[in-house]
Coordinates of C-alpha atoms in Angstrom, one line a residue:
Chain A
X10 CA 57.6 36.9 76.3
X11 CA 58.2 34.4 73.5
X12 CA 59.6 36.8 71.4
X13 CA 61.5 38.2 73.6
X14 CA 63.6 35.1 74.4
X15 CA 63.8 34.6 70.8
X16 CA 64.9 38.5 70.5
X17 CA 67.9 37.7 73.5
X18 CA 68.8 34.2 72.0
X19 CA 69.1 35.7 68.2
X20 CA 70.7 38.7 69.6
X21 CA 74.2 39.3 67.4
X22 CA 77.0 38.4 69.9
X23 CA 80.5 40.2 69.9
X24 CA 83.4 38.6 69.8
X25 CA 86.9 40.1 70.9
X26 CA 90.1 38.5 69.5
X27 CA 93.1 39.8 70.9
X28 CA 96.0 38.4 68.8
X29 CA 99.6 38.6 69.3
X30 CA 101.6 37.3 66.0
X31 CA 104.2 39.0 64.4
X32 CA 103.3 37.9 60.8
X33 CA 100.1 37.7 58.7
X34 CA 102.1 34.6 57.2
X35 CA 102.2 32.2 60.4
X36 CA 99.8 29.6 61.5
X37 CA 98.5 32.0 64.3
X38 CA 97.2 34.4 61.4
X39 CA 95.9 31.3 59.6
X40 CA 93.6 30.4 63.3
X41 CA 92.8 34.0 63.5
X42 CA 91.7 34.5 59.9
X43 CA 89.7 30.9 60.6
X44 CA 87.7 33.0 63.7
X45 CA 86.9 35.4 62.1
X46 CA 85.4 33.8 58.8
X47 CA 83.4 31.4 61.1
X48 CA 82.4 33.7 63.6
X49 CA 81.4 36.6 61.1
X50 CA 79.0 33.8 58.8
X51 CA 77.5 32.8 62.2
X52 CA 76.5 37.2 62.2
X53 CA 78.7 37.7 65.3
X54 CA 80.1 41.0 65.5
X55 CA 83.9 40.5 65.1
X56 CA 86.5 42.9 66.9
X57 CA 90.6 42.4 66.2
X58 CA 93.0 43.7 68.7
X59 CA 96.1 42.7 66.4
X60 CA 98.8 43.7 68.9
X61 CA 101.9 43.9 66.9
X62 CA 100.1 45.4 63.8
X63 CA 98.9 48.3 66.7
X64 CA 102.1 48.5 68.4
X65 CA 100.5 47.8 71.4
X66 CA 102.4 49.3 74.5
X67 CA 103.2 46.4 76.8
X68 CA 104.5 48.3 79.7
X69 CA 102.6 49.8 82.3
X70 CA 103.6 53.7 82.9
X71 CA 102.8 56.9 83.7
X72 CA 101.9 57.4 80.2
X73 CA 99.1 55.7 80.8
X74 CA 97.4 58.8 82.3
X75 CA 96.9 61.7 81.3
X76 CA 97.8 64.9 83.7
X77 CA 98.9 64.6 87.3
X78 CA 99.7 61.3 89.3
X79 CA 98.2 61.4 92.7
X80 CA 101.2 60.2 94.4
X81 CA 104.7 60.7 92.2
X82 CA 107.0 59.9 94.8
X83 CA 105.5 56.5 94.8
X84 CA 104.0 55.8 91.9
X85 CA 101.1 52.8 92.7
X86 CA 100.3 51.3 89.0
X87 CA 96.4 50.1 90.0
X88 CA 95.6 53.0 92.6
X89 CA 96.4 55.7 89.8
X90 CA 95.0 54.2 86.9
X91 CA 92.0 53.4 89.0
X92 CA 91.7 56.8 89.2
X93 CA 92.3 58.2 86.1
X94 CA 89.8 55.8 85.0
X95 CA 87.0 57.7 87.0
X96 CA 88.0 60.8 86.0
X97 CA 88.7 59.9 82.2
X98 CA 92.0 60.6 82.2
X99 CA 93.5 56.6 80.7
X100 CA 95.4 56.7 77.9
X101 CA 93.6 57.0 74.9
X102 CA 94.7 53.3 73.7
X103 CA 93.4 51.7 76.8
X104 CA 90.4 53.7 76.4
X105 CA 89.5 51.9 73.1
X106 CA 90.4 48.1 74.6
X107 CA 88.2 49.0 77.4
X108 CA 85.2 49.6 74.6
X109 CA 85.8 46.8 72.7
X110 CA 85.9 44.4 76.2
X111 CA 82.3 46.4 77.5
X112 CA 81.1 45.1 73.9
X113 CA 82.6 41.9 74.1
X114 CA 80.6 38.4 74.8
X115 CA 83.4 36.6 74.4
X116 CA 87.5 37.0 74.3
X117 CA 89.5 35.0 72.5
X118 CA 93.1 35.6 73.0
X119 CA 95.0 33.9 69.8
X120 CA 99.1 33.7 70.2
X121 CA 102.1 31.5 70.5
X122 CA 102.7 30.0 74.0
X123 CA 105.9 31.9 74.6
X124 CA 108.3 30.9 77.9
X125 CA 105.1 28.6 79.1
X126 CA 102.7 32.0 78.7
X127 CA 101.3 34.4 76.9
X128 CA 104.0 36.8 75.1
X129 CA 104.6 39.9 77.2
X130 CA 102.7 42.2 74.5
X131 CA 99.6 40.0 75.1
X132 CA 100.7 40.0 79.0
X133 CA 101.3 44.2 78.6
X134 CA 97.2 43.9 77.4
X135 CA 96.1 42.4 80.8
X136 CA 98.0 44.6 82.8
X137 CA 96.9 47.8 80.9
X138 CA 93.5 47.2 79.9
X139 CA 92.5 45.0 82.8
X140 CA 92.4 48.4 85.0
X141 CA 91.6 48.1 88.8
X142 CA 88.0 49.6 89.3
X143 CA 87.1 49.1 85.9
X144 CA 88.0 45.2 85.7
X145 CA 87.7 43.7 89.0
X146 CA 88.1 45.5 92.7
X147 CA 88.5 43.5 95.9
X148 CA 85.0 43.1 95.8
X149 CA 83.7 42.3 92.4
X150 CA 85.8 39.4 91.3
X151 CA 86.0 35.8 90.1
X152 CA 82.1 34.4 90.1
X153 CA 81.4 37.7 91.4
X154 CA 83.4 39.5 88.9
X155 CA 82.7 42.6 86.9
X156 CA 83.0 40.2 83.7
X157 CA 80.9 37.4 85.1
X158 CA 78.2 37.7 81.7
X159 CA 81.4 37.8 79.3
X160 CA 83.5 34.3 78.3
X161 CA 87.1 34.3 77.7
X162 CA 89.9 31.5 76.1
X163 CA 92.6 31.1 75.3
X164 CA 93.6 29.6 71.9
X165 CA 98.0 29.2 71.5
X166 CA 100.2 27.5 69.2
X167 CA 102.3 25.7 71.6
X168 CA 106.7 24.9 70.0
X169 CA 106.6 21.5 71.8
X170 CA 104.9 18.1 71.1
X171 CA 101.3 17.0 73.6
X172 CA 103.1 14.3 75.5
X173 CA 105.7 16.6 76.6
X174 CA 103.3 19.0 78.6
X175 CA 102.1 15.8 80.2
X176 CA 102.3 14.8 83.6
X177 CA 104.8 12.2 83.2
X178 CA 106.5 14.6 80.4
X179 CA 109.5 16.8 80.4
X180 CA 107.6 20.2 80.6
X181 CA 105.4 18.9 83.1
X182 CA 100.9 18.6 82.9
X183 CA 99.8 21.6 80.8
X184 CA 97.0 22.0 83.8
X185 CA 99.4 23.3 85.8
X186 CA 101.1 25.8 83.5
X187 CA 97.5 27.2 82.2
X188 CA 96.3 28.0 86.2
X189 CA 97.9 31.5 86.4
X190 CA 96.3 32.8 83.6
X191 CA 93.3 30.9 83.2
X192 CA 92.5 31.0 87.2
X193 CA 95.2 34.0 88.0
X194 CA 93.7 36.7 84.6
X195 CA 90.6 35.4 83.8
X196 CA 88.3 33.7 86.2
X197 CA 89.4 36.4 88.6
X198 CA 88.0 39.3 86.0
X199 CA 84.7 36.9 86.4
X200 CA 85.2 35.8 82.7
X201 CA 83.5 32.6 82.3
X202 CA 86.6 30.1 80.8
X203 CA 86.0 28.3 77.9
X204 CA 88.4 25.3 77.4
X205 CA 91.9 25.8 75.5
X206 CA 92.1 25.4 72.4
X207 CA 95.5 23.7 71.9
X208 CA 97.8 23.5 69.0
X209 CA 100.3 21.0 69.6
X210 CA 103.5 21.8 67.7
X211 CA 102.1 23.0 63.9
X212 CA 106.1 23.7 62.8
X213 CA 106.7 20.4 63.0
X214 CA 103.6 19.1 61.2
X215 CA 103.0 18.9 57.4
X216 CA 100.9 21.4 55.9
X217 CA 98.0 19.0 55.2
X218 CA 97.9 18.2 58.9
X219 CA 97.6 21.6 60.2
X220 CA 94.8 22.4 57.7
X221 CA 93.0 19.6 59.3
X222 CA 94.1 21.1 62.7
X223 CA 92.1 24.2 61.4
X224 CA 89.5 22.3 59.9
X225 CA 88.9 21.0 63.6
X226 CA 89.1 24.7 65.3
X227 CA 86.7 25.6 62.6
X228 CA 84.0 22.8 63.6
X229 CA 84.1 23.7 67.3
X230 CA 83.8 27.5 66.3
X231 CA 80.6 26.3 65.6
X232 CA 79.5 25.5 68.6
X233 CA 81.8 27.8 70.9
X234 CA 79.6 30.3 71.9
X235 CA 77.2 27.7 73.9
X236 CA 79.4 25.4 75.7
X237 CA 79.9 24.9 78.9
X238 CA 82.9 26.6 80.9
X239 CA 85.3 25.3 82.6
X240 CA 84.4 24.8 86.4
X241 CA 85.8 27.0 89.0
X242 CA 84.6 27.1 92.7
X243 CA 82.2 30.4 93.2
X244 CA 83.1 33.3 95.7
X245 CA 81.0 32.1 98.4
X246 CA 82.8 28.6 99.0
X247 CA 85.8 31.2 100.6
X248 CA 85.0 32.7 104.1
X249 CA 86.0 36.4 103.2
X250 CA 85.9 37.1 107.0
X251 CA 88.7 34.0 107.9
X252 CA 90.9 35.6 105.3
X253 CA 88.9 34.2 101.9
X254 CA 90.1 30.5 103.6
X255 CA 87.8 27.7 101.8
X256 CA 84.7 27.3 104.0
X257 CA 84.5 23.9 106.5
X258 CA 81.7 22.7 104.4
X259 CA 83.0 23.3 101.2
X260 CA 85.8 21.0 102.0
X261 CA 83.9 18.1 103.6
X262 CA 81.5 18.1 100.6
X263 CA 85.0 17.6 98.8
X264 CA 85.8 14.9 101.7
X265 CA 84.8 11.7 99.7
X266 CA 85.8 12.4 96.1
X267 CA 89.8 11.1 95.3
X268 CA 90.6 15.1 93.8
X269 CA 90.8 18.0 94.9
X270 CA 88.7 21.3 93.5
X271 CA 91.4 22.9 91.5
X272 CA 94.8 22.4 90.3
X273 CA 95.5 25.5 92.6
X274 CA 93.1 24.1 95.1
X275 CA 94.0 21.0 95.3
X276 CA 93.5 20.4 98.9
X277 CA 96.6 18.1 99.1
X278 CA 94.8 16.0 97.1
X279 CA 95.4 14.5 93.2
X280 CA 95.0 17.3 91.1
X281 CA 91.3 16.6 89.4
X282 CA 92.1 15.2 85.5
X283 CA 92.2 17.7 82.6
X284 CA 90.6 20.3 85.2
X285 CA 92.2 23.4 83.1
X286 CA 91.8 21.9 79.7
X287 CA 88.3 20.4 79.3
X288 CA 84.8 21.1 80.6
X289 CA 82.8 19.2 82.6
X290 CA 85.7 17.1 84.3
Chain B
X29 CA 146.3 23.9 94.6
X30 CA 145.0 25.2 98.0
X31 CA 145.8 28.3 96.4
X32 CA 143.9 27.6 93.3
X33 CA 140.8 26.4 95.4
X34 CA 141.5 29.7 97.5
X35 CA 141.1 31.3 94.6
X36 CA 137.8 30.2 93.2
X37 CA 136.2 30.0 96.6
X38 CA 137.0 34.0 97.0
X39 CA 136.4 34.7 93.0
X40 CA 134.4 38.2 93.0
X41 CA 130.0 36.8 92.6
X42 CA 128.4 38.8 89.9
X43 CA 125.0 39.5 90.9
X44 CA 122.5 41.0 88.3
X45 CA 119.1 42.2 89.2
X46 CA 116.5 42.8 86.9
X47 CA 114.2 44.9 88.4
X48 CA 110.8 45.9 87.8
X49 CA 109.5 49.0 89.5
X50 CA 108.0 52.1 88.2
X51 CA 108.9 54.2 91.4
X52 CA 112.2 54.5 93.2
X53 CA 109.9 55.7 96.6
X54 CA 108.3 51.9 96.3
X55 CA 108.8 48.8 98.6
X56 CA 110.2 46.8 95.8
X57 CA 112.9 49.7 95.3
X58 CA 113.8 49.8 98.7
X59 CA 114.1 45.6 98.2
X60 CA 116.4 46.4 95.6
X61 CA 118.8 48.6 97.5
X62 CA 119.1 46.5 100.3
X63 CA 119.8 43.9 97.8
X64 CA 122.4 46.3 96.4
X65 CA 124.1 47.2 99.5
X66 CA 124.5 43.7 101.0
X67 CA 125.7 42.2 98.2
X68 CA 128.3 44.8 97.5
X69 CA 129.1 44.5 101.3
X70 CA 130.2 40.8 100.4
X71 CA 132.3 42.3 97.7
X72 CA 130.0 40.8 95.0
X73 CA 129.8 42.9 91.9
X74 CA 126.2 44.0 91.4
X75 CA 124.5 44.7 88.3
X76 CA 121.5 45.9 88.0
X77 CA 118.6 46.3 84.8
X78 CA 116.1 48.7 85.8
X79 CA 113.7 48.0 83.1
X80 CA 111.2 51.0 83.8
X81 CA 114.3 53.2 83.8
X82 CA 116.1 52.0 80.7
X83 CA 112.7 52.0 79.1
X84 CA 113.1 48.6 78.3
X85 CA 111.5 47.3 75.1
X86 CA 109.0 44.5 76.1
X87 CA 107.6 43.1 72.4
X88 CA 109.3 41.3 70.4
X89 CA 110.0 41.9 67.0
X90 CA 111.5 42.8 63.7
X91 CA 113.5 45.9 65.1
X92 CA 115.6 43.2 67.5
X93 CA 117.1 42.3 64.5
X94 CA 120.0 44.6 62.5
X95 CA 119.7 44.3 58.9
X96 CA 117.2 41.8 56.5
X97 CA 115.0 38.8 58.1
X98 CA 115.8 35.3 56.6
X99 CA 111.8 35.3 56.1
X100 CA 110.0 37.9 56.3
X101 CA 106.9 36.6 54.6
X102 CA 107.0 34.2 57.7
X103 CA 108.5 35.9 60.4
X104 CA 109.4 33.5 63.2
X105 CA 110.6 35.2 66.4
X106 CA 112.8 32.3 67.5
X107 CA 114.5 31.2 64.5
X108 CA 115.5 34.4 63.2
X109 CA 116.8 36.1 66.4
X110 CA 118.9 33.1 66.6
X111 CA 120.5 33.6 63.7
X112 CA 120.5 37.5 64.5
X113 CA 122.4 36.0 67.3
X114 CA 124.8 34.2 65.0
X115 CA 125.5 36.6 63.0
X116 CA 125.7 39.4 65.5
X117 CA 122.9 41.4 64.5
X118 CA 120.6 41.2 67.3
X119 CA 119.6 44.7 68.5
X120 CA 122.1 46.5 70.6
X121 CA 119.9 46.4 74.3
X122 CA 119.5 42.4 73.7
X123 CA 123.5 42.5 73.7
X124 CA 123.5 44.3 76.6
X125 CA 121.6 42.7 78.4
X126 CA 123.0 38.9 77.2
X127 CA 126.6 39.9 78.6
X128 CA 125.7 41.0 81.6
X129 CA 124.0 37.5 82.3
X130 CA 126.8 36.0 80.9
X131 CA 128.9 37.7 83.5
X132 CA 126.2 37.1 86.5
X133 CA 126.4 34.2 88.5
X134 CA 123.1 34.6 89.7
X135 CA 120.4 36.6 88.6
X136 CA 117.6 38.1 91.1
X137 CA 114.5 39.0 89.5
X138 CA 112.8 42.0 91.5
X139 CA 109.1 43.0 91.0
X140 CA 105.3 43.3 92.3
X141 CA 103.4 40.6 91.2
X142 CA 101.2 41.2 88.4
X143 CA 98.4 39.1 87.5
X144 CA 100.1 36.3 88.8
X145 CA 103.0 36.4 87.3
X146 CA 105.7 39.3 86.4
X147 CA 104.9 42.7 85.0
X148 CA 104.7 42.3 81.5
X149 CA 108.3 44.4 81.0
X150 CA 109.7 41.7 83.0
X151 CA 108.4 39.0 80.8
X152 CA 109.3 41.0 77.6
X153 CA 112.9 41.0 78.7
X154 CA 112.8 36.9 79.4
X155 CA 111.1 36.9 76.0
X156 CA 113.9 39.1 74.3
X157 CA 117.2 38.0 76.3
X158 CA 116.2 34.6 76.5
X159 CA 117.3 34.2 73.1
X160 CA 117.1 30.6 71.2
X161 CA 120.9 29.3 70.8
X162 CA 122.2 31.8 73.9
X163 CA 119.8 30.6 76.3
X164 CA 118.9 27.3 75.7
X165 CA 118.5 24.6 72.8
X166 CA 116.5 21.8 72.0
X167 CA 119.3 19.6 73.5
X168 CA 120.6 22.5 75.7
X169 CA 117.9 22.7 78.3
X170 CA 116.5 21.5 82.2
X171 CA 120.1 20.3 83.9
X172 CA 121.8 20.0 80.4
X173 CA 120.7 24.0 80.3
X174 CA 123.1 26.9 79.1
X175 CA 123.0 28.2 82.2
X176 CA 123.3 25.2 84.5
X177 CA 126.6 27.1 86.3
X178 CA 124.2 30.1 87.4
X179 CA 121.7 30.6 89.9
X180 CA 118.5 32.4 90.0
X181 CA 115.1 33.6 92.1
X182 CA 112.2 35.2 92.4
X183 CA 111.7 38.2 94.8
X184 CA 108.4 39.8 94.6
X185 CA 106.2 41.8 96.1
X186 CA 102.4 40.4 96.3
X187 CA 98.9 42.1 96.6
X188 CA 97.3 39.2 98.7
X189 CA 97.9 37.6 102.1
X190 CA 99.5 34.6 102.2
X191 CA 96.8 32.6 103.2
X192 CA 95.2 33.6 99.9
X193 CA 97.5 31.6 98.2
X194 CA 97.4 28.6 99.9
X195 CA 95.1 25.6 98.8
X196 CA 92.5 26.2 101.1
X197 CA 93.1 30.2 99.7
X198 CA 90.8 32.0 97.3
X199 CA 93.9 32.4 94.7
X200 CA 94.8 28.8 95.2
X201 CA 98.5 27.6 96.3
X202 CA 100.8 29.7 95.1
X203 CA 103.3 26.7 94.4
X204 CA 101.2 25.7 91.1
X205 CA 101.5 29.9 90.6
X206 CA 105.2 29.7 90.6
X207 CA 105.6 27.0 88.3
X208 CA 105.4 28.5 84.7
X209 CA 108.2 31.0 85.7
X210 CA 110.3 28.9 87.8
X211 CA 110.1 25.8 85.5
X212 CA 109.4 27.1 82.6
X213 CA 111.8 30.0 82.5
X214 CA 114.6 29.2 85.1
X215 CA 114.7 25.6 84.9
X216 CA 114.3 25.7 81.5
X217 CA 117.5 27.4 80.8
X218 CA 118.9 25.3 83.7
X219 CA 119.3 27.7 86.3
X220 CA 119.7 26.0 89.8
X221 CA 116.3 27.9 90.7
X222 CA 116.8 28.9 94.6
X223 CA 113.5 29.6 96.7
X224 CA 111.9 33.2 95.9
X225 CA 111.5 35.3 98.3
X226 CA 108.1 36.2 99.0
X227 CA 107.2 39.7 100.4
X228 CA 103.5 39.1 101.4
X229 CA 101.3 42.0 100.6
X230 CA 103.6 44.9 102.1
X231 CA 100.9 47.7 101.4
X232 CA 98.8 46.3 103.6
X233 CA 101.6 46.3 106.4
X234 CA 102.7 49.4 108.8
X235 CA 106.3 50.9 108.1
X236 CA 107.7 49.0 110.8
X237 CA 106.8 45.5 109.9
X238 CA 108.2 46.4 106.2
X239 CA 111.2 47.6 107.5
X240 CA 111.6 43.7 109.4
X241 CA 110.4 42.3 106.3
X242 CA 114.1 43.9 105.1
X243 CA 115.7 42.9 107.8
X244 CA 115.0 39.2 107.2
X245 CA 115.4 39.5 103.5
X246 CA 119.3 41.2 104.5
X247 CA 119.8 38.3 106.8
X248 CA 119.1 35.3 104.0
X249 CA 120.9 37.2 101.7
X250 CA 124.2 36.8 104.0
X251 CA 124.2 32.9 102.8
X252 CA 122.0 33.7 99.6
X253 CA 124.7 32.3 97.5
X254 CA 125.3 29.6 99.1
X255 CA 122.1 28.4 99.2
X256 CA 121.0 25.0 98.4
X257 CA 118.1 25.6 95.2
X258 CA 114.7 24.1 94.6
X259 CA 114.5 20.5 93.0
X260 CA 113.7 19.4 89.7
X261 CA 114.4 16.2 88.1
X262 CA 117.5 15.8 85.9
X263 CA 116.9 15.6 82.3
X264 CA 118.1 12.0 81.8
X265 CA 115.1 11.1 83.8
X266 CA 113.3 11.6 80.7
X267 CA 113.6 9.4 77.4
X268 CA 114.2 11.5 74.5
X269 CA 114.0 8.5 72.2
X270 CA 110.0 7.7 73.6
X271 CA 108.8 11.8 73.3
X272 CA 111.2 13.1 76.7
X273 CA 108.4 10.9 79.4
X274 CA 109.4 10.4 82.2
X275 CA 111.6 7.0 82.3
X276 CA 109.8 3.8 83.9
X277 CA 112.7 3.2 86.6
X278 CA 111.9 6.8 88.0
X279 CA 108.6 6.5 88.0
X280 CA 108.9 3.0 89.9
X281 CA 111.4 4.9 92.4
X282 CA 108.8 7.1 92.9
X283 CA 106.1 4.7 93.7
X284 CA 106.6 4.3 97.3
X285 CA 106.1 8.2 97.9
X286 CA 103.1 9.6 98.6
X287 CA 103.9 12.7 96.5
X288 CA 104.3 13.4 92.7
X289 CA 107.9 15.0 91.7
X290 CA 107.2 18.6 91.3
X291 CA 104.2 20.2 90.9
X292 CA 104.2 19.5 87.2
X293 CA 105.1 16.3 87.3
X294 CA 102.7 14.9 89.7
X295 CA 102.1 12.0 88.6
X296 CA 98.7 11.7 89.6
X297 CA 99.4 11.9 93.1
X298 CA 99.2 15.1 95.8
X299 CA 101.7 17.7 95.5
X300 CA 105.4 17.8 96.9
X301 CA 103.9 20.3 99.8
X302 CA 106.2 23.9 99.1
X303 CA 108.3 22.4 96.5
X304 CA 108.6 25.8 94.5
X305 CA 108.8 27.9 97.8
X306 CA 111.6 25.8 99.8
X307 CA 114.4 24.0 99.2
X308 CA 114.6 20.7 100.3
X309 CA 111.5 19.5 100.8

């Protein structure tokens, strides 16, 4: 049994990066090349989805099945590629993300924040790969999700300064503008969140300063495959026969504390501190 | 100059609608065409980008650009289609597509929600049109935005009930959802950002309650451009000098509410309840 755990705890962990830069020249190569050296000395098996360099189809289509569509007249997106997924008949690209992310411990998606998300190729990658059936159905999702083993972050390069995506800043708290993908794409798929990693600004910093930015990424790297996720509240606090509505006692327990659960559930509340962008808060 | 105010009260609207459907037998076509035939009814001229059908290019890249990259060792999406821009060498469906929003007086974005946010062809085009210099600038932005004479919305189909996304709802309040888009896109380029229009899980719905849901959507837009749009604070509320936060008087004027701002700017206090659903709250 001892060596067994010691078997499970040494067992070589795979890590997905799904990166969406333009140039092997810009700072988002620099982080990406940073993961993967660290990751790879620490014996993790390292995947690359490098989106542009694939020419990663962001749209979702017919293409993406092969042979008849059930329904043509009304082409439904997630009921047809749900079932071309049973019967094998995705599109060979999605095929291959859908091996790496079985594989995967861990995601890391690696881009610039464009438009206050991700840029739609990285956005064309969740709604292709992140097939109904295969990543989540209306019963296997967020802490029951079909990825609830697997962790997931997301690590950005952001073109304005930290104090702006404040609460009291021009572009409003950051919190906010994570939810949809950190709550809306990942803790729904079950993925357990790991914190952002945040890079505030790098064009307008001097070279010696972003190496010390990466420097920084480099030392948590060490440590990111045991930390704690973010905190989310589990299935079972919604009463999926009242129409998934938080439970009575859920929201009692919540009763004496001066925040709500969530930014999203906030419960008319103060939205609880940092909620989206550090663990254990 | 009655005749002049005659005349710019009864100026011909543009209305362009970018729309997002794979299917022309869908709920969300059937939107559009109602959208279509109302506003042509009012005399507006309608134009309409049907992304799926033009085949619309969602990634941005190199090709976006006619002719050599200032630097192509570092290729920087923003700078470079700017200058493209400049120069007028963007690619040819960018110029399309930035003339007819320089035409529109209000733009309608039409599509299913994906992932909690739009379809990633959707976001490709905000990511492509949107262009740095013809959209917005560093000083260009919020209420001193480009398109501060223009209106805009969301109107989108959802997979979820409504009670879903609410703050007691499994996918949280869909008012923290909205804000990425809505403030970081719209607002951003200083669109006066009018309430979306939320079609609540239509699938789920017989034929006859989809049909009202038309009815009702045909009836708001009668007065759709007249409309008074969501609320966001003017950018002089902000100090540019002191990192654009939010300028002491404002916060003091707010002190007596119980609510933050906007749902970004909540200044550690509960949410403006439907502040990115209705106006006037």
């Amino acid at each position: 049994m001892f060596v067994g755990l010691w078997v499970r705890n040494m067992a070589v962990k795979t890590v997905l990066i799904v990166y969406a830069h333009q140039s092997a020249g810009s700072f988002n190569a620099a982080i990406k090349d940073a993961t993967v050296d660290v990751l790879k000395n620490q014996g993790c098996n390292v995947l690359v989805s490098d989106l542009y360099e694939m020419n990663f189809k962001a749209t979702a289509t017919k293409d993406d099945i092969t042979g008849a569509v059930k329904n043509s007249e009304h082409f439904c997106y997630g009921e047809e590629t749900m079932l071309a997924w049973q019967e094998g008949r995705l599109a060979s690209d999605i095929v291959e993300e859908h091996k790496k992310l079985k594989e995967a411990d861990i995601v890391i998606f690696q881009f610039p924040m464009y438009w206050f998300s991700v840029p739609a190729i990285m956005k064309g990658w969740m709604d292709r790969v992140l097939t109904l059936g295969f990543a989540y159905t209306s019963e296997k999702r967020y802490s029951a999700g079909i990825f609830r083993e697997k962790k997931a972050m997301l690590s950005f390069t952001t073109g304005s300064h930290e104090t702006m995506f404040s609460s009291n800043g021009i572009n409003g708290d950051l919190n906010v503008t994570l939810w949809p993908v950190q709550n809306g794409v990942l803790n729904y798929c079950g993925f357990q969140v790991l914190a952002p990693q945040v890079f505030w600004a790098p064009t307008h910093l001097s070279s010696e300063a972003r190496d010390s930015l990466l420097k920084d990424w480099r030392t948590r790297l060490q440590g990111l495959l045991s930390e704690v996720p973010l905190s989310f509240p589990p299935i079972d606090s919604f009463d999926e026969v009242k129409g998934f509505q938080l439970k009575p006692e859920v929201h009692e327990k919540q009763a004496d504390s001066p925040f709500g659960l969530t930014v999203g559930h906030h419960l008319e509340k103060p939205l609880p501190p940092h909620s989206q962008m550090k663990a254990g808060v």
